[in-house]
Short mmCIF file of C-alpha atoms in Angstrom, two decimals:
data_model
loop_
_atom_site.label_atom_id
_atom_site.label_comp_id
_atom_site.label_asym_id
_atom_site.label_seq_id
_atom_site.Cartn_x
_atom_site.Cartn_y
_atom_site.Cartn_z
CA UNK A 1499 54.66 29.65 70.21
CA UNK A 1500 52.62 28.58 67.21
CA UNK A 1501 53.34 29.42 63.58
CA UNK A 1502 50.68 29.88 60.93
CA UNK A 1503 50.76 29.63 57.16
CA UNK A 1504 50.75 32.89 55.21
CA UNK A 1505 48.24 31.18 52.93
CA UNK A 1506 45.85 30.38 55.78
CA UNK A 1507 46.21 31.70 59.32
CA UNK A 1508 44.16 28.75 60.61
CA UNK A 1509 46.87 26.31 59.45
CA UNK A 1510 49.16 26.19 62.51
CA UNK A 1511 52.17 24.23 63.76
CA UNK A 1512 54.38 24.40 66.82
CA UNK A 1513 58.10 25.16 66.61
CA UNK A 1514 59.20 21.54 66.23
CA UNK A 1515 56.64 20.80 63.53
CA UNK A 1516 57.50 24.00 61.68
CA UNK A 1517 61.25 23.35 61.48
CA UNK A 1518 60.68 19.77 60.32
CA UNK A 1519 58.00 20.73 57.78
CA UNK A 1520 59.78 23.90 56.51
CA UNK A 1521 56.59 24.88 54.68
CA UNK A 1522 53.03 24.57 55.95
CA UNK A 1523 50.85 21.79 54.63
CA UNK A 1524 49.21 24.18 52.17
CA UNK A 1525 52.61 25.24 50.80
CA UNK A 1526 52.65 28.58 52.60
CA UNK A 1527 55.53 30.14 54.48
CA UNK A 1528 55.32 29.89 58.26
CA UNK A 1529 55.05 33.08 60.32
CA UNK A 1530 55.04 33.49 64.12
CA UNK A 1531 51.58 33.80 65.65
CA UNK A 1532 52.79 36.81 67.63
CA UNK A 1533 55.95 38.90 67.93
CA UNK A 1534 56.64 39.75 71.55
CA UNK A 1535 58.16 43.10 72.49
CA UNK A 1536 61.35 42.81 74.52
CA UNK A 1537 61.39 44.65 77.83
CA UNK A 1538 62.57 48.26 77.84
CA UNK A 1539 64.89 47.35 80.72
CA UNK A 1540 66.58 44.65 78.62
CA UNK A 1541 67.03 46.96 75.63
CA UNK A 1542 68.32 49.87 77.73
CA UNK A 1543 70.85 47.65 79.50
CA UNK A 1544 71.80 45.37 76.62
CA UNK A 1545 75.51 46.19 77.03
CA UNK A 1546 75.39 44.21 80.30
CA UNK A 1547 74.44 40.98 78.52
CA UNK A 1548 76.75 38.61 76.66
CA UNK A 1549 75.86 37.36 73.19
CA UNK A 1550 74.56 34.03 74.49
CA UNK A 1551 72.18 35.78 76.88
CA UNK A 1552 70.97 38.07 74.10
CA UNK A 1553 70.43 35.08 71.80
CA UNK A 1554 68.48 33.23 74.47
CA UNK A 1555 66.32 36.27 75.24
CA UNK A 1556 65.36 36.50 71.54
CA UNK A 1557 64.84 32.85 70.68
CA UNK A 1558 62.90 31.79 73.79
CA UNK A 1559 60.05 33.91 72.40
CA UNK A 1560 59.82 31.71 69.30
CA UNK A 1561 60.82 28.32 70.68
CA UNK A 1562 58.51 28.52 73.70
CA UNK A 1563 58.37 25.23 75.60
CA UNK A 1564 59.30 23.14 72.55
CA UNK A 1565 62.88 23.00 73.89
CA UNK A 1566 63.62 23.20 77.60
CA UNK A 1567 65.57 26.22 78.82
CA UNK A 1568 68.90 24.53 79.58
CA UNK A 1569 68.97 22.80 76.19
CA UNK A 1570 68.08 26.03 74.41
CA UNK A 1571 70.97 27.75 76.20
CA UNK A 1572 73.27 24.97 74.97
CA UNK A 1573 71.99 25.36 71.38
CA UNK A 1574 72.52 29.13 71.54
CA UNK A 1575 76.08 28.66 72.81
CA UNK A 1576 76.85 26.31 69.90
CA UNK A 1577 75.25 28.78 67.49
CA UNK A 1578 77.00 31.99 68.57
CA UNK A 1579 80.53 30.70 69.11
CA UNK A 1580 82.19 33.50 67.11
CA UNK A 1581 82.42 37.29 67.10
CA UNK A 1582 80.40 40.06 65.47
CA UNK A 1583 82.46 43.18 64.86
CA UNK A 1584 81.89 46.85 64.01
CA UNK A 1585 84.42 48.72 61.89
CA UNK A 1586 84.10 52.45 61.17
CA UNK A 1587 85.01 52.88 57.50
CA UNK A 1588 84.32 56.62 57.57
CA UNK A 1589 82.71 59.08 59.95
CA UNK A 1590 79.38 57.67 61.19
CA UNK A 1591 79.48 54.83 58.62
CA UNK A 1592 80.10 51.36 60.05
CA UNK A 1593 80.64 47.94 58.55
CA UNK A 1594 78.95 45.29 60.70
CA UNK A 1595 81.00 42.15 60.09
CA UNK A 1596 78.93 38.97 60.22
CA UNK A 1597 81.61 36.77 58.65
CA UNK A 1598 83.66 35.56 61.60
CA UNK A 1599 81.94 32.17 61.77
CA UNK A 1600 83.24 28.77 60.57
CA UNK A 1601 82.40 29.33 56.88
CA UNK A 1602 83.01 33.11 56.84
CA UNK A 1603 79.43 34.19 56.13
CA UNK A 1604 76.39 35.42 58.06
CA UNK A 1605 74.57 32.21 57.15
CA UNK A 1606 76.54 30.41 59.88
CA UNK A 1607 74.15 31.77 62.52
CA UNK A 1608 70.94 30.36 61.09
CA UNK A 1609 72.53 27.14 59.81
CA UNK A 1610 74.12 26.39 63.20
CA UNK A 1611 70.89 27.03 65.08
CA UNK A 1612 68.75 24.90 62.76
CA UNK A 1613 71.24 22.01 62.68
CA UNK A 1614 71.48 21.90 66.46
CA UNK A 1615 67.69 22.08 66.88
CA UNK A 1616 67.11 19.22 64.44
CA UNK A 1617 69.81 17.16 66.17
CA UNK A 1618 68.11 17.87 69.51
CA UNK A 1619 64.88 16.40 68.15
CA UNK A 1620 66.60 13.42 66.49
CA UNK A 1621 64.42 10.29 66.64
CA UNK A 1622 66.63 7.89 64.64
CA UNK A 1623 64.51 8.32 61.51
CA UNK A 1624 66.41 9.63 58.50
CA UNK A 1625 65.73 13.30 57.72
CA UNK A 1626 66.67 14.64 54.30
CA UNK A 1627 67.59 18.32 54.16
CA UNK A 1628 67.14 19.98 50.75
CA UNK A 1629 68.84 23.32 50.23
CA UNK A 1630 69.35 25.57 47.21
CA UNK A 1631 72.32 27.91 47.35
CA UNK A 1632 73.71 30.85 45.45
CA UNK A 1633 76.95 30.34 47.38
CA UNK A 1634 77.14 31.01 51.10
CA UNK A 1635 74.10 29.08 52.32
CA UNK A 1636 75.46 25.82 50.93
CA UNK A 1637 78.81 26.19 52.66
CA UNK A 1638 77.21 27.10 56.00
CA UNK A 1639 74.69 24.25 55.82
CA UNK A 1640 77.32 21.70 54.77
CA UNK A 1641 79.48 22.70 57.72
CA UNK A 1642 76.67 22.88 60.29
CA UNK A 1643 75.07 19.56 59.35
CA UNK A 1644 78.26 17.60 58.67
CA UNK A 1645 78.13 14.27 60.52
CA UNK A 1646 74.84 15.10 62.24
CA UNK A 1647 73.24 11.79 63.15
CA UNK A 1648 70.39 10.54 60.93
CA UNK A 1649 70.48 13.61 58.65
CA UNK A 1650 71.34 13.66 54.93
CA UNK A 1651 71.89 17.02 53.23
CA UNK A 1652 71.43 17.71 49.51
CA UNK A 1653 72.97 21.04 48.46
CA UNK A 1654 71.91 22.28 45.01
CA UNK A 1655 74.12 24.94 43.47
CA UNK A 1656 74.16 26.43 39.94
CA UNK A 1657 77.02 25.33 37.68
CA UNK A 1658 79.71 28.00 37.16
CA UNK A 1659 77.68 30.60 39.08
CA UNK A 1660 79.25 30.50 42.53
CA UNK A 1661 82.82 31.40 43.42
CA UNK A 1662 85.56 28.77 43.33
CA UNK A 1663 86.08 29.23 47.07
CA UNK A 1664 82.38 28.70 47.81
CA UNK A 1665 82.31 25.56 45.68
CA UNK A 1666 85.35 24.12 47.46
CA UNK A 1667 83.66 24.76 50.80
CA UNK A 1668 80.47 23.01 49.70
CA UNK A 1669 82.15 20.01 48.08
CA UNK A 1670 84.86 19.27 50.64
CA UNK A 1671 82.82 17.39 53.26
CA UNK A 1672 81.47 14.11 51.87
CA UNK A 1673 79.76 11.57 54.17
CA UNK A 1674 76.19 12.83 54.79
CA UNK A 1675 76.62 15.95 52.60
CA UNK A 1676 75.61 15.55 48.93
CA UNK A 1677 76.54 18.58 46.76
CA UNK A 1678 74.58 18.65 43.48
CA UNK A 1679 75.72 20.91 40.64
CA UNK A 1680 72.69 21.94 38.56
CA UNK A 1681 72.83 23.18 34.97
CA UNK A 1682 70.96 26.44 35.47
CA UNK A 1683 70.79 29.38 37.85
CA UNK A 1684 69.89 29.74 41.52
CA UNK A 1685 66.19 30.20 40.78
CA UNK A 1686 66.26 26.82 38.98
CA UNK A 1687 67.82 25.21 42.06
CA UNK A 1688 65.24 26.87 44.28
CA UNK A 1689 62.41 25.71 42.00
CA UNK A 1690 63.55 22.07 42.27
CA UNK A 1691 63.53 22.30 46.06
CA UNK A 1692 60.13 24.02 46.14
CA UNK A 1693 58.67 21.37 43.84
CA UNK A 1694 59.95 18.61 46.11
CA UNK A 1695 58.11 20.14 49.05
CA UNK A 1696 54.88 20.18 47.07
CA UNK A 1697 55.37 16.54 45.97
CA UNK A 1698 52.99 14.60 48.22
CA UNK A 1699 54.10 11.28 46.74
CA UNK A 1700 57.74 12.00 47.62
CA UNK A 1701 56.85 13.19 51.12
CA UNK A 1702 54.91 9.98 51.74
CA UNK A 1703 58.09 8.00 51.02
CA UNK A 1704 60.85 10.01 52.74
CA UNK A 1705 61.10 12.78 55.33
CA UNK A 1706 62.31 16.08 53.91
CA UNK A 1707 63.01 19.50 55.34
CA UNK A 1708 64.80 22.62 54.13
CA UNK A 1709 67.78 24.59 55.42
CA UNK A 1710 66.96 27.61 53.29
CA UNK A 1711 65.53 30.67 54.98
CA UNK A 1712 62.01 29.47 54.19
CA UNK A 1713 62.61 27.41 57.36
CA UNK A 1714 61.89 29.45 60.49
CA UNK A 1715 64.80 27.68 62.23
CA UNK A 1716 67.17 29.22 59.69
CA UNK A 1717 65.45 32.56 59.36
CA UNK A 1718 64.51 33.75 62.85
CA UNK A 1719 67.92 33.31 64.59
CA UNK A 1720 69.27 35.98 62.26
CA UNK A 1721 67.33 38.50 64.38
CA UNK A 1722 69.85 37.89 67.16
CA UNK A 1723 72.76 39.73 65.59
CA UNK A 1724 70.68 42.87 65.10
CA UNK A 1725 70.43 43.08 68.89
CA UNK A 1726 74.13 42.28 69.24
CA UNK A 1727 74.64 45.29 66.94
CA UNK A 1728 72.73 47.41 69.46
CA UNK A 1729 75.09 46.17 72.18
CA UNK A 1730 78.19 46.94 70.10
CA UNK A 1731 76.94 50.47 69.38
CA UNK A 1732 76.21 51.09 73.06
CA UNK A 1733 79.81 50.09 73.89
CA UNK A 1734 81.07 53.05 71.88
CA UNK A 1735 78.39 55.37 73.23
CA UNK A 1736 76.40 55.69 70.03
CA UNK A 1737 72.75 56.41 70.69
CA UNK A 1738 71.90 58.25 67.45
CA UNK A 1739 69.20 57.06 65.09
CA UNK A 1740 70.52 54.14 63.05
CA UNK A 1741 69.90 53.22 59.44
CA UNK A 1742 70.78 49.71 58.32
CA UNK A 1743 71.61 48.76 54.74
CA UNK A 1744 71.22 45.05 54.05
CA UNK A 1745 72.63 43.40 50.90
CA UNK A 1746 69.53 41.51 49.78
CA UNK A 1747 69.00 38.46 47.59
CA UNK A 1748 66.39 36.14 49.07
CA UNK A 1749 65.43 38.85 51.60
CA UNK A 1750 65.69 36.60 54.67
CA UNK A 1751 68.35 38.76 56.34
CA UNK A 1752 66.45 42.04 56.11
CA UNK A 1753 63.25 40.21 57.06
CA UNK A 1754 64.96 39.04 60.27
CA UNK A 1755 65.94 42.66 60.90
CA UNK A 1756 62.31 43.70 60.56
CA UNK A 1757 61.35 41.05 63.12
CA UNK A 1758 63.98 42.58 65.44
CA UNK A 1759 62.38 45.97 64.83
CA UNK A 1760 58.96 44.59 65.79
CA UNK A 1761 60.56 43.20 68.96
CA UNK A 1762 61.77 46.67 69.93
CA UNK A 1763 64.98 47.41 68.00
CA UNK A 1764 64.97 51.14 67.23
CA UNK A 1765 65.82 51.47 63.54
CA UNK A 1766 65.12 54.65 61.62
CA UNK A 1767 65.19 53.07 58.17
CA UNK A 1768 66.18 49.85 56.46
CA UNK A 1769 67.75 49.90 53.02
CA UNK A 1770 67.35 46.78 50.87
CA UNK A 1771 70.33 46.94 48.52
CA UNK A 1772 70.18 44.58 45.55
CA UNK A 1773 72.47 44.05 42.60
CA UNK A 1774 71.12 44.25 39.04
CA UNK A 1775 68.69 41.44 39.85
CA UNK A 1776 66.33 44.20 40.89
CA UNK A 1777 62.84 42.72 41.17
CA UNK A 1778 62.15 44.49 44.48
CA UNK A 1779 63.51 47.97 43.60
CA UNK A 1780 61.39 47.84 40.42
CA UNK A 1781 58.39 46.71 42.46
CA UNK A 1782 58.84 49.68 44.80
CA UNK A 1783 58.81 52.03 41.81
CA UNK A 1784 55.99 50.50 39.76
CA UNK A 1785 53.91 48.45 42.17
CA UNK A 1786 54.29 45.49 39.80
CA UNK A 1787 56.10 42.33 40.93
CA UNK A 1788 57.74 41.04 37.74
CA UNK A 1789 60.80 38.79 38.21
CA UNK A 1790 63.12 38.63 35.21
CA UNK A 1791 65.73 36.08 34.22
CA UNK A 1792 68.55 36.04 36.78
CA UNK A 1793 71.77 37.75 35.69
CA UNK A 1794 75.16 36.63 36.98
CA UNK A 1795 77.10 39.24 39.01
CA UNK A 1796 80.18 39.41 41.23
CA UNK A 1797 77.81 39.62 44.22
CA UNK A 1798 76.55 36.16 43.31
CA UNK A 1799 74.85 35.32 46.62
CA UNK A 1800 72.28 37.96 45.65
CA UNK A 1801 71.69 36.66 42.13
CA UNK A 1802 68.03 36.00 42.92
CA UNK A 1803 65.05 37.24 40.92
CA UNK A 1804 62.16 35.82 42.93
CA UNK A 1805 63.03 36.21 46.62
CA UNK A 1806 61.37 33.64 48.87
CA UNK A 1807 61.03 35.82 51.94
CA UNK A 1808 59.37 38.87 50.44
CA UNK A 1809 55.83 37.65 51.28
CA UNK A 1810 56.88 37.63 54.94
CA UNK A 1811 58.02 41.24 54.66
CA UNK A 1812 54.71 42.26 53.13
CA UNK A 1813 52.93 40.44 55.94
CA UNK A 1814 54.93 42.32 58.60
CA UNK A 1815 53.44 45.50 57.16
CA UNK A 1816 49.94 43.98 56.88
CA UNK A 1817 50.27 44.08 53.08
CA UNK A 1818 50.20 47.88 53.25
CA UNK A 1819 52.45 48.89 50.36
CA UNK A 1820 52.84 52.49 51.51
CA UNK A 1821 53.75 51.51 55.08
CA UNK A 1822 56.35 49.15 53.64
CA UNK A 1823 57.88 51.89 51.51
CA UNK A 1824 57.89 54.30 54.46
CA UNK A 1825 60.24 52.01 56.40
CA UNK A 1826 62.31 50.38 53.67
CA UNK A 1827 64.17 51.92 50.76
CA UNK A 1828 65.01 49.56 47.90
CA UNK A 1829 68.15 50.37 45.93
CA UNK A 1830 69.55 48.72 42.81
CA UNK A 1831 73.36 48.78 42.53
CA UNK A 1832 75.05 47.89 39.24
CA UNK A 1833 78.39 46.13 38.70
CA UNK A 1834 80.36 49.29 37.98
CA UNK A 1835 79.11 50.96 41.15
CA UNK A 1836 80.01 47.85 43.15
CA UNK A 1837 83.56 47.76 41.80
CA UNK A 1838 84.05 51.50 42.24
CA UNK A 1839 82.91 51.29 45.87
CA UNK A 1840 85.44 48.53 46.58
CA UNK A 1841 88.18 50.76 45.11
CA UNK A 1842 86.98 53.90 46.87
CA UNK A 1843 86.74 52.32 50.32
CA UNK A 1844 90.14 50.66 50.03
CA UNK A 1845 91.78 53.91 48.92
CA UNK A 1846 90.15 55.81 51.79
CA UNK A 1847 90.59 53.39 54.68
CA UNK A 1848 92.46 50.28 53.43
CA UNK A 1849 89.33 48.31 54.27
CA UNK A 1850 88.56 45.48 51.83
CA UNK A 1851 84.86 45.13 51.08
CA UNK A 1852 83.41 41.96 49.68
CA UNK A 1853 81.08 42.58 46.68
CA UNK A 1854 77.93 42.16 48.78
CA UNK A 1855 79.10 44.60 51.44
CA UNK A 1856 79.98 47.01 48.64
CA UNK A 1857 76.41 46.81 47.33
CA UNK A 1858 75.18 47.52 50.85
CA UNK A 1859 77.48 50.53 51.22
CA UNK A 1860 76.44 52.01 47.85
CA UNK A 1861 72.80 51.65 48.87
CA UNK A 1862 73.55 53.35 52.19
CA UNK A 1863 75.48 56.19 50.52
CA UNK A 1864 72.34 57.24 48.62
CA UNK A 1865 70.58 57.97 51.91
CA UNK A 1866 71.02 61.44 53.44
CA UNK A 1867 72.23 60.49 56.92
CA UNK A 1868 72.63 64.04 58.31
CA UNK A 1869 73.63 63.36 61.94
CA UNK A 1870 72.41 59.78 61.92
CA UNK A 1871 74.44 56.56 61.96
CA UNK A 1872 74.72 54.34 58.90
CA UNK A 1873 75.38 50.61 59.20
CA UNK A 1874 75.91 48.26 56.28
CA UNK A 1875 76.08 44.52 56.79
CA UNK A 1876 79.26 42.80 55.66
CA UNK A 1877 77.80 39.38 55.03
CA UNK A 1878 80.86 37.45 53.82
CA UNK A 1879 84.64 37.56 54.12
CA UNK A 1880 86.35 38.98 51.00
CA UNK A 1881 88.44 35.79 50.63
CA UNK A 1882 85.31 34.06 49.31
CA UNK A 1883 85.45 36.36 46.30
CA UNK A 1884 89.20 36.63 45.95
CA UNK A 1885 89.26 36.34 42.16
CA UNK A 1886 86.78 39.21 41.72
CA UNK A 1887 88.45 41.44 44.30
CA UNK A 1888 92.01 40.94 43.09
CA UNK A 1889 90.85 42.01 39.63
CA UNK A 1890 89.69 45.28 41.21
CA UNK A 1891 92.43 45.80 43.82
CA UNK A 1892 96.12 44.96 43.76
CA UNK A 1893 96.03 43.20 47.14
CA UNK A 1894 96.68 39.85 48.76
CA UNK A 1895 93.84 38.51 50.88
CA UNK A 1896 94.72 36.14 53.71
CA UNK A 1897 92.54 33.06 54.02
CA UNK A 1898 91.44 32.55 57.65
CA UNK A 1899 90.48 28.94 56.86
CA UNK A 1900 93.63 28.08 54.87
CA UNK A 1901 91.41 26.23 52.40
CA UNK A 1902 93.59 24.37 49.91
CA UNK A 1903 92.98 24.02 46.19
CA UNK A 1904 92.78 20.26 46.69
CA UNK A 1905 89.65 20.58 48.83
CA UNK A 1906 86.37 19.89 47.16
CA UNK A 1907 85.94 16.71 45.14
CA UNK A 1908 82.55 15.45 46.29
CA UNK A 1909 79.80 16.49 43.90
CA UNK A 1910 77.37 15.12 41.37
CA UNK A 1911 76.34 17.00 38.22
CA UNK A 1912 72.67 16.96 37.17
CA UNK A 1913 70.62 18.70 34.52
CA UNK A 1914 67.78 20.95 35.61
CA UNK A 1915 65.43 17.98 35.71
CA UNK A 1916 63.14 17.19 38.64
CA UNK A 1917 62.93 13.43 37.98
CA UNK A 1918 66.73 13.09 37.93
CA UNK A 1919 66.99 15.06 41.17
CA UNK A 1920 64.44 12.92 43.00
CA UNK A 1921 65.92 9.70 41.65
CA UNK A 1922 69.32 10.66 43.05
CA UNK A 1923 67.82 11.38 46.49
CA UNK A 1924 66.05 8.01 46.55
CA UNK A 1925 69.15 6.11 45.45
CA UNK A 1926 71.27 7.69 48.18
CA UNK A 1927 68.95 6.69 51.04
#
């Protein structure tokens, strides 16, 4: 499989080149040259396959012969070594829990896959991974890449804008993981990383790659759990039309779902649920793409005003704005609605939503399901947002990881300054 740049379809790379480069040489996002339809037989009998087999069936289409079959199976097994669970919170409304991985967030899937692929290709030359995080990505990447041979990881996170739990996860590793606290917001962190990738002088001196969802090795594996969802639904004999609400910040998760749809997943509608950082809902209403300054919310992983992956979504629909709006609804959910949904769901079913799942459920609730099935993605365990949730609910939340308050002392603080950032990377080589 080859991948082309969204800026120029003639600019192509194979899978290995694409995951090492992260962005094409012209600065464009990579996109698969083709999206293969899965066989009808596979989709109709998906309940007969285990998660590893499903993952392999998906990813072999993108990896091609860049990784031999037995090694790809091994990578998939290391990637999907945890459960994905459905929980019915009310009639025909299901939470799809993606947080049973090692850092309690859906990002574990993509981070695990990318880390294991890069390790597979290791050639004893130092590779520097640059990643901007609004919370969960940093923890997943730090965990997945920890102690990977010949790989250094630089995790940029905004000061005082991620949860205490997320920061402790990011800063507890040390060794080859370098957490960098930036004075600014997530978009500032993302801008520093983007600038580094456009810095030809830097790239001539050191090898860099990204573990953000701009990297196809982080983004595409997320398609797998949409097919695992199909399997879980078939187990409980649900064959109705499904509508999936995806809490959306950088739009990589919903974009992976759209890839799954192109591969044959039967989805009636997608709902892109954002918090008050509502660039995309406003774009759907006005046709004007106008990012504003990012506002801090309790669903901080979605505090993104200029989502990286949206150009890929437009490309999936051949830049046809009406076709895009026919398949995706974009819903803005404010803080009060988020908090009220957490209260309402707990009162009804004793189910504790995390703030991102709550945004997804509010977005879903605005859709008239009739006799259809509604799924919202629960992207992170509520323990990661314990302070916010315990202000809303009088509950104790058990920590599956038993993360202590003492964890998390490895970090460096930098201003939002590109020169300082690059100087630190060079000094740590």
